[in-house]
Coordinates of C-alpha atoms and ligand atoms in Angstrom, one line a residue:
M1 CA 0.1 -73.5 7.5
H2 CA -2.6 -71.6 9.2
R3 CA -2.9 -73.9 12.3
F4 CA -0.8 -73.6 15.3
D5 CA 0.6 -77.3 15.0
E6 CA 3.8 -79.1 15.5
L7 CA 5.4 -77.4 12.7
T8 CA 4.3 -74.0 13.8
E9 CA 5.7 -74.9 17.3
R10 CA 9.1 -75.5 15.8
I11 CA 8.9 -72.2 13.5
A12 CA 7.8 -70.4 16.6
R13 CA 10.7 -71.5 18.7
V14 CA 13.5 -70.4 16.2
V15 CA 11.8 -67.2 15.5
Y16 CA 11.4 -66.4 19.1
A17 CA 15.0 -67.3 19.7
Y18 CA 16.3 -65.3 17.1
T19 CA 14.3 -62.2 17.8
D20 CA 15.2 -62.5 21.3
A21 CA 18.9 -62.5 20.8
R22 CA 18.8 -59.9 18.2
L23 CA 16.8 -57.5 20.3
R24 CA 19.5 -58.1 23.1
L25 CA 22.3 -57.1 21.1
D26 CA 24.0 -54.1 22.7
P27 CA 25.6 -52.5 20.7
V28 CA 24.5 -54.0 17.4
P29 CA 27.6 -55.0 15.3
L30 CA 28.2 -53.2 12.2
D31 CA 28.8 -56.2 9.8
R32 CA 29.1 -55.9 6.1
T33 CA 27.5 -56.7 2.7
V34 CA 28.9 -59.3 0.5
D35 CA 29.2 -59.9 -3.2
P36 CA 26.5 -61.8 -5.2
A37 CA 28.7 -64.8 -5.9
T38 CA 29.3 -65.4 -2.5
L39 CA 25.7 -65.0 -1.3
A40 CA 24.6 -67.5 -4.4
A41 CA 27.1 -69.9 -3.0
L42 CA 26.3 -69.8 0.7
A43 CA 22.6 -69.1 0.2
P44 CA 21.0 -71.4 -2.4
D45 CA 17.5 -70.6 -3.3
P46 CA 15.3 -72.6 -0.8
I47 CA 11.9 -72.1 -2.5
G48 CA 10.4 -75.2 -4.2
P49 CA 7.5 -77.3 -4.3
A50 CA 8.4 -79.1 -1.2
G51 CA 9.4 -77.0 1.9
N52 CA 12.5 -77.2 4.5
D53 CA 13.2 -77.7 8.0
P54 CA 12.5 -74.2 9.6
E55 CA 15.7 -74.8 11.7
A56 CA 17.8 -75.1 8.5
V57 CA 16.1 -72.1 6.6
M58 CA 16.4 -69.8 9.8
A59 CA 20.0 -71.1 10.1
T60 CA 20.7 -69.8 6.7
F61 CA 19.1 -66.5 7.6
E62 CA 20.9 -66.3 10.8
R63 CA 24.5 -67.3 9.6
V64 CA 24.6 -65.9 6.1
L65 CA 21.9 -63.3 5.3
A66 CA 21.4 -61.4 8.4
P67 CA 25.4 -60.9 8.7
A68 CA 25.3 -59.8 5.1
V69 CA 23.6 -56.6 5.8
I70 CA 25.0 -53.5 7.4
S71 CA 23.2 -52.8 10.4
C72 CA 21.7 -49.5 10.2
D73 CA 20.8 -49.5 13.8
S74 CA 24.5 -50.0 14.8
P75 CA 26.0 -46.8 16.6
R76 CA 28.7 -47.0 14.2
F77 CA 26.5 -46.6 11.2
L78 CA 27.1 -43.0 10.2
A79 CA 26.4 -43.2 6.6
F80 CA 23.2 -42.0 4.7
I81 CA 20.5 -41.7 7.5
P82 CA 21.0 -44.2 10.1
A83 CA 18.1 -45.8 12.1
A84 CA 17.9 -46.4 15.8
P85 CA 14.6 -47.8 16.6
T86 CA 13.6 -48.1 20.4
K87 CA 13.4 -51.7 21.8
A88 CA 9.5 -50.8 22.7
S89 CA 8.9 -49.9 19.2
L90 CA 10.6 -52.9 17.7
L91 CA 8.7 -55.2 20.1
F92 CA 5.5 -53.7 19.4
D93 CA 6.0 -54.0 15.8
M94 CA 6.0 -57.6 16.3
V95 CA 2.6 -57.0 18.0
V96 CA 1.4 -55.4 14.9
S97 CA 2.7 -58.4 12.8
A98 CA 1.2 -60.9 15.0
S99 CA -2.3 -59.2 14.9
S100 CA -2.2 -58.6 11.1
L101 CA -3.3 -55.1 12.2
S102 CA -4.5 -53.3 9.1
G103 CA -5.1 -49.6 9.2
V104 CA -7.3 -48.7 6.1
S105 CA -10.6 -47.4 7.6
W106 CA -12.3 -46.5 10.7
L107 CA -14.8 -49.1 9.7
E108 CA -12.4 -51.9 10.2
A109 CA -10.0 -50.8 12.3
A110 CA -10.9 -48.0 14.9
G111 CA -8.8 -49.1 17.5
A112 CA -5.7 -49.0 15.4
V113 CA -6.7 -45.6 13.7
H114 CA -7.7 -44.0 17.1
A115 CA -4.0 -44.8 18.5
E116 CA -2.1 -43.9 15.1
N117 CA -4.0 -40.6 15.4
Q118 CA -2.7 -39.8 19.0
A119 CA 1.0 -40.2 17.6
L120 CA 0.1 -38.0 14.9
R121 CA -1.6 -35.5 17.0
F122 CA 1.6 -35.3 19.1
L123 CA 3.7 -34.5 15.8
A124 CA 1.0 -32.0 14.7
D125 CA 1.2 -30.2 18.2
L126 CA 5.3 -30.3 17.8
V127 CA 4.8 -28.6 14.6
G128 CA 2.3 -26.2 15.9
L129 CA -0.6 -27.1 13.5
P130 CA -4.3 -26.4 14.4
R131 CA -6.5 -28.8 16.3
D132 CA -8.3 -29.8 13.2
A133 CA -5.0 -30.9 11.2
G134 CA -4.4 -34.4 10.5
G135 CA -2.9 -37.0 8.3
C136 CA -1.8 -40.6 8.2
F137 CA 1.5 -42.9 8.3
V138 CA 3.0 -44.0 5.0
P139 CA 6.1 -46.0 4.1
G140 CA 8.5 -43.3 3.8
G141 CA 9.3 -39.6 3.1
S142 CA 9.3 -40.3 -0.7
A143 CA 5.7 -41.7 -0.6
A144 CA 4.5 -38.7 1.6
N145 CA 6.2 -36.1 -0.5
L146 CA 4.3 -37.3 -3.4
S147 CA 1.0 -37.4 -1.8
A148 CA 1.5 -34.2 -0.4
L149 CA 2.5 -32.4 -3.6
A150 CA -0.5 -34.2 -5.4
V151 CA -2.8 -32.4 -3.0
A152 CA -1.0 -29.1 -3.5
R153 CA -1.4 -29.3 -7.0
D154 CA -5.1 -30.3 -7.0
T155 CA -5.8 -27.5 -4.6
A156 CA -4.4 -25.1 -6.8
R157 CA -6.5 -26.5 -9.7
R158 CA -9.7 -26.3 -7.9
S159 CA -8.9 -22.9 -6.8
G160 CA -8.5 -21.7 -10.4
A161 CA -4.9 -22.0 -11.3
P162 CA -4.3 -21.8 -14.9
T163 CA -5.1 -24.6 -17.1
G164 CA -3.5 -26.2 -20.2
R165 CA -0.1 -26.1 -18.8
R166 CA 2.3 -27.5 -16.2
L167 CA 2.1 -25.9 -12.9
R168 CA 5.4 -25.4 -11.0
V169 CA 6.9 -25.8 -7.5
V170 CA 9.6 -23.5 -6.1
V171 CA 12.3 -26.0 -4.6
G172 CA 15.7 -25.1 -3.0
E173 CA 18.7 -26.4 -4.7
Q174 CA 19.2 -28.8 -1.7
A175 CA 15.8 -30.5 -1.8
H176 CA 15.7 -34.2 -1.6
A177 CA 15.7 -36.4 -4.8
S178 CA 12.3 -37.6 -4.0
I179 CA 10.9 -34.1 -4.5
A180 CA 12.1 -34.1 -8.0
N181 CA 10.7 -37.4 -8.5
A182 CA 7.4 -36.4 -7.0
L183 CA 7.2 -33.3 -9.5
R184 CA 8.1 -35.6 -12.5
L185 CA 5.6 -38.0 -11.5
L186 CA 2.8 -35.4 -11.1
D187 CA 3.8 -33.7 -14.1
L188 CA 4.8 -30.4 -12.2
E189 CA 7.8 -28.6 -12.9
P190 CA 10.4 -27.5 -10.5
L191 CA 11.4 -23.9 -10.3
V192 CA 14.7 -24.1 -8.5
V193 CA 15.8 -21.2 -6.4
A194 CA 19.5 -20.7 -5.4
A195 CA 19.5 -19.6 -2.0
P196 CA 22.4 -17.7 -0.2
D197 CA 24.5 -20.1 2.2
D198 CA 22.4 -23.0 0.7
R199 CA 19.2 -22.1 2.7
L200 CA 16.2 -21.4 0.9
D201 CA 14.9 -18.1 2.4
G202 CA 11.8 -15.8 1.9
A203 CA 13.9 -13.1 0.0
A204 CA 15.3 -15.6 -2.6
V205 CA 11.8 -17.1 -3.3
A206 CA 10.1 -13.8 -3.5
A207 CA 13.0 -12.5 -5.9
A208 CA 12.6 -15.6 -8.1
L209 CA 8.9 -15.1 -8.2
D210 CA 9.2 -11.4 -9.1
A211 CA 11.7 -12.1 -11.7
D212 CA 9.8 -15.0 -13.2
G213 CA 7.5 -13.9 -16.3
D214 CA 4.9 -16.6 -15.3
A215 CA 4.5 -16.5 -11.5
A216 CA 0.9 -17.4 -12.0
S217 CA 1.8 -21.0 -12.9
V218 CA 3.5 -21.5 -9.6
C219 CA 1.5 -23.5 -7.3
A220 CA 3.6 -24.4 -4.2
V221 CA 6.8 -24.2 -2.3
A222 CA 8.6 -27.2 -1.1
A223 CA 11.0 -26.2 1.8
T224 CA 13.3 -28.6 3.5
A225 CA 13.5 -28.7 7.2
G226 CA 16.8 -30.6 7.4
T227 CA 18.5 -31.3 4.3
T228 CA 19.6 -34.9 3.9
N229 CA 23.1 -34.0 2.7
A230 CA 23.9 -31.2 5.2
G231 CA 21.3 -31.0 7.9
I232 CA 20.0 -27.5 6.7
V233 CA 16.9 -25.9 7.9
D234 CA 15.4 -23.5 5.5
D235 CA 13.9 -20.3 6.4
L236 CA 10.5 -21.3 7.1
A237 CA 9.1 -18.2 8.4
G238 CA 10.4 -16.2 5.3
V239 CA 9.0 -18.9 3.1
A240 CA 5.6 -18.7 4.8
E241 CA 5.5 -15.1 4.4
V242 CA 5.9 -15.4 0.7
C243 CA 3.4 -18.3 0.5
A244 CA 0.9 -16.3 2.1
R245 CA 1.4 -13.3 -0.2
H246 CA 1.3 -15.2 -3.2
R247 CA -1.4 -17.7 -2.1
L248 CA 1.1 -20.7 -2.4
W249 CA 1.0 -24.0 -0.9
M250 CA 3.7 -24.4 1.7
H251 CA 5.0 -27.9 1.8
V252 CA 7.7 -28.6 4.5
D253 CA 9.9 -31.8 3.8
A254 CA 11.2 -32.6 7.5
A255 CA 11.7 -36.2 6.9
Y256 CA 14.9 -36.4 8.6
G257 CA 15.2 -33.0 10.6
G258 CA 11.5 -32.8 12.0
A259 CA 12.3 -35.0 15.1
A260 CA 14.7 -32.1 16.2
L261 CA 11.4 -30.2 16.8
L262 CA 11.5 -31.9 20.2
A263 CA 15.0 -30.5 21.1
P264 CA 14.8 -27.3 22.8
S265 CA 18.3 -26.4 21.4
A266 CA 17.1 -26.6 17.6
R267 CA 13.7 -25.8 18.0
P268 CA 14.2 -22.1 17.1
R269 CA 15.4 -23.0 13.5
F270 CA 12.0 -24.4 12.7
A271 CA 10.2 -21.1 13.5
G272 CA 7.5 -20.8 10.5
I273 CA 6.7 -24.6 10.2
E274 CA 3.5 -24.0 12.0
R275 CA 2.4 -22.2 8.9
A276 CA 2.8 -25.0 6.6
D277 CA 0.0 -26.7 4.6
S278 CA 1.8 -30.1 4.7
V279 CA 4.5 -31.3 6.7
V280 CA 6.4 -34.9 6.3
I281 CA 8.3 -36.4 9.5
D282 CA 9.8 -39.9 9.3
P283 CA 9.7 -41.6 12.4
H284 CA 11.8 -44.2 11.0
K285 CA 14.6 -41.9 11.0
W286 CA 15.2 -39.6 14.2
L287 CA 11.9 -40.6 16.2
F288 CA 13.4 -44.0 16.6
A289 CA 10.6 -46.1 15.1
P290 CA 11.2 -49.1 12.9
F291 CA 11.0 -49.1 9.1
D292 CA 8.7 -48.2 7.3
C293 CA 7.0 -45.1 8.9
A294 CA 6.6 -41.8 7.9
A295 CA 4.0 -39.1 9.0
L296 CA 2.3 -37.1 6.5
L297 CA 0.3 -34.1 8.1
Y298 CA -2.4 -31.7 6.5
R299 CA -3.3 -28.5 7.9
D300 CA -6.7 -29.2 6.1
P301 CA -7.4 -32.9 5.8
A302 CA -10.2 -32.1 3.8
L303 CA -8.2 -31.1 0.8
A304 CA -6.2 -34.3 1.1
R305 CA -9.5 -36.3 0.9
A306 CA -10.7 -34.4 -2.2
T307 CA -7.4 -35.7 -4.0
H308 CA -6.9 -39.3 -2.5
T309 CA -10.3 -40.7 -1.7
Q310 CA -10.6 -43.8 -3.8
D311 CA -13.9 -44.0 -5.6
A312 CA -15.1 -48.0 -5.9
S313 CA -18.6 -49.1 -5.1
Y314 CA -17.2 -52.0 -2.8
L315 CA -15.4 -49.0 -0.7
D316 CA -18.7 -46.8 -0.1
V317 CA -19.4 -48.7 3.1
I318 CA -16.1 -47.2 4.5
H319 CA -17.0 -43.6 3.7
D320 CA -20.6 -43.7 4.8
E321 CA -20.0 -42.7 8.4
P322 CA -19.5 -38.9 8.6
G323 CA -16.7 -37.5 10.8
V324 CA -14.7 -41.0 10.9
W325 CA -11.1 -40.9 9.9
N326 CA -9.8 -43.1 7.0
P327 CA -6.1 -43.2 6.6
S328 CA -6.9 -44.4 3.2
D329 CA -8.2 -41.1 2.1
L330 CA -5.3 -39.2 2.7
A331 CA -2.4 -40.4 0.7
H332 CA -2.0 -42.5 -2.1
H333 CA -2.6 -45.9 -0.9
L334 CA -5.4 -48.3 0.3
T335 CA -4.3 -51.4 2.3
R336 CA -2.1 -50.3 4.6
R337 CA -0.2 -51.8 7.7
A338 CA -0.8 -49.7 11.2
R339 CA 2.8 -48.8 11.0
G340 CA 2.1 -45.7 13.4
L341 CA 1.7 -48.1 16.4
P342 CA 5.2 -49.0 17.2
L343 CA 5.9 -45.3 17.6
W344 CA 2.6 -44.9 19.5
F345 CA 3.5 -47.7 21.8
S346 CA 7.0 -46.4 22.4
L347 CA 6.0 -42.7 23.0
A348 CA 3.3 -43.9 25.5
V349 CA 5.9 -46.3 27.3
H350 CA 8.7 -43.9 27.4
G351 CA 7.1 -40.5 27.6
T352 CA 8.2 -37.7 25.3
D353 CA 11.0 -36.4 27.6
A354 CA 13.1 -39.5 27.1
Y355 CA 12.7 -38.7 23.2
R356 CA 13.8 -35.2 23.8
D357 CA 16.8 -36.0 25.7
A358 CA 17.8 -38.9 23.3
I359 CA 17.5 -36.2 20.5
E360 CA 19.5 -33.7 22.2
R361 CA 22.3 -36.1 23.1
V362 CA 22.5 -36.9 19.3
L363 CA 22.8 -33.2 18.6
A364 CA 25.5 -32.7 21.3
T365 CA 27.4 -35.4 19.8
A366 CA 27.3 -33.8 16.3
R367 CA 28.4 -30.6 17.7
A368 CA 31.3 -32.3 19.6
A369 CA 32.2 -33.9 16.4
A370 CA 32.3 -30.4 14.5
A371 CA 34.5 -29.1 17.4
R372 CA 36.9 -32.0 17.2
V373 CA 37.1 -31.5 13.3
A374 CA 37.6 -27.7 13.7
A375 CA 40.3 -28.3 16.1
A376 CA 42.3 -30.7 13.9
P377 CA 44.9 -28.9 11.6
H378 CA 44.5 -31.6 8.8
L379 CA 40.7 -31.3 8.7
E380 CA 38.3 -28.5 7.7
L381 CA 34.6 -28.3 8.7
V382 CA 32.6 -27.6 5.6
R383 CA 29.9 -25.5 7.7
E384 CA 28.7 -25.6 11.5
P385 CA 26.2 -28.3 11.7
E386 CA 22.6 -27.2 12.4
L387 CA 21.2 -30.7 13.2
S388 CA 23.2 -33.9 13.5
I389 CA 24.9 -34.1 10.1
V390 CA 28.8 -33.1 10.0
L391 CA 30.4 -32.4 6.6
F392 CA 34.3 -31.9 6.4
R393 CA 37.5 -32.0 4.4
R394 CA 40.7 -33.8 4.8
R395 CA 43.2 -31.7 3.3
G396 CA 44.9 -32.9 0.4
W397 CA 42.5 -35.8 -0.2
A398 CA 40.6 -36.1 -3.5
G399 CA 37.5 -38.4 -4.1
P400 CA 39.3 -41.6 -4.1
D401 CA 41.0 -41.0 -1.0
Y402 CA 37.6 -40.4 0.8
D403 CA 36.4 -43.6 -0.9
A404 CA 39.5 -45.7 0.4
W405 CA 39.0 -44.2 3.8
A406 CA 35.4 -45.3 4.0
R407 CA 36.4 -48.8 2.7
R408 CA 39.2 -49.0 5.5
L409 CA 36.6 -48.1 8.3
L410 CA 34.1 -50.9 7.2
D411 CA 36.8 -53.4 6.7
E412 CA 38.1 -52.6 10.2
Q413 CA 34.4 -52.4 11.6
V414 CA 35.0 -49.2 12.9
A415 CA 32.2 -47.3 11.3
F416 CA 30.2 -47.3 8.1
V417 CA 30.5 -43.8 6.5
A418 CA 29.7 -42.7 2.8
P419 CA 31.6 -39.8 1.4
S420 CA 29.4 -37.2 -0.1
R421 CA 29.8 -33.9 -2.2
W422 CA 29.5 -30.4 -1.4
H423 CA 29.0 -28.1 -4.5
G424 CA 30.8 -30.7 -6.5
E425 CA 33.7 -31.2 -4.2
P426 CA 34.2 -34.6 -2.6
V427 CA 33.6 -34.3 1.1
A428 CA 33.5 -36.7 4.3
R429 CA 30.0 -36.8 5.9
L430 CA 28.9 -38.2 9.0
A431 CA 25.4 -38.6 9.9
F432 CA 24.5 -38.9 13.8
L433 CA 21.1 -40.1 14.7
H434 CA 21.7 -43.2 17.2
P435 CA 22.0 -42.0 20.9
G436 CA 24.7 -44.7 21.6
T437 CA 27.2 -43.3 19.1
T438 CA 29.8 -42.0 21.5
I439 CA 32.4 -39.3 21.2
E440 CA 35.0 -42.2 21.5
I441 CA 33.6 -43.7 18.2
V442 CA 33.8 -40.2 16.6
D443 CA 37.4 -40.2 17.7
E444 CA 38.3 -43.6 16.0
V445 CA 36.7 -42.2 12.9
L446 CA 38.6 -39.1 12.8
A447 CA 41.8 -40.5 13.7
S448 CA 41.6 -42.9 10.9
T449 CA 41.9 -39.7 8.8
R450 CA 45.6 -39.0 9.7
A451 CA 46.6 -41.8 7.3
G452 CA 46.9 -41.4 3.7
Ligands
PLP1 C1 15.0 -39.4 3.8 C2 14.4 -38.2 3.3 C3 13.4 -38.3 2.5 C4 13.0 -39.7 1.9 O1 12.3 -40.3 2.9 P1 12.1 -42.1 2.8 O2 11.5 -42.2 3.8 O3 13.7 -42.6 2.5 O4 11.5 -42.3 1.5 C5 12.9 -37.2 1.8 N1 13.2 -36.0 2.2 C6 14.2 -35.8 3.2 C7 14.7 -34.5 3.6 C8 14.9 -37.0 3.7 O5 16.0 -36.7 4.5

């Protein structure tokens, strides 16, 4: 299994052929998922004491399993948060795999960590963090939020936060579900602040703290720069003011929206993000990197080390060198794939202007889609999109109508959409992220709302 023998030769041939063909798909077809009984019948379990022909196993993957996945990198995938990895990043992901690149510590992986740090530096500069800011790549925004909030909590405890009771974190009503999960796991309590126009702002946070009888137990504010449901960017400058005044950790969850820092037409919305103590940006979303890649940045990485460094005698050797960078010390992880490298490679090959242009193209598509909705008498825009998510109503429709519409679009392979809710009311939601999503696709999707 570990030699490049005749069997490996055959495996390599089918794998190279598949990956070559998959990478050349343009556009990637949408496909659809199937029910468990169908898959059980078409793809019986091949795992047993004896092996199978690689051609046969690969054929099952190619003909049955791969088409039973809705391709999130199709330009017709407009549900949840889509993906649109560059070909360069996908190809370099194969290099990372083929090289078993680990990115635990400088001792083991200086070259990989050095390159990952260049990609992190690019992101820290976009945010406007100081030179000695830094962080690491983790598998997703959820993991990044958890690691960052752990540091926020421990930093407050170390600097004299009241002991013997739960600390609290201010969150907006539109914060991502992973923030609530992280708080629960960390035994922190959310202080949910309702904000005018669903945008957490400094005045609302200040008023909530003033009205609260126990503001001393609040240790952080978790703001969102690009809510997942509606693409709303909180008033980060106002939040930063309040955090400075009350000496609170400012965390910014920009998992989806952070990429728009690159777009001149959206950059002003993020004013104040440069004052954050921790920031999360998911390159596997709108920075066109493959799964799974989230960037976690700290203003002061030493605070992260104090929380996350794992203390074990067999690890002492990685910590002995002063001044070296160990990604494993900066989040809740140890063994880690050097998952920042595909982003690093693609940025280096294409240049950041190409990223800026691709992100602007997506923003323009979202604005054009919103204009189409506003102009259609049977449709109603829920709010002007700030980034690339468009929420709208179809007059006369209730929840089941939106669901039937989504099913119809997928059946006809026009688009994958997932209806959402806005203040409890069912609405249609289009999430744009793929630069290849054309206004013609948008028109097809909107035309399909006339029926029903
Ligand atoms: C997607 C998202 C997350 C979660 O990120 P994962 O990479 O899916 O774990 C967190 N916050 C926001 C705002 C998001 O859009």
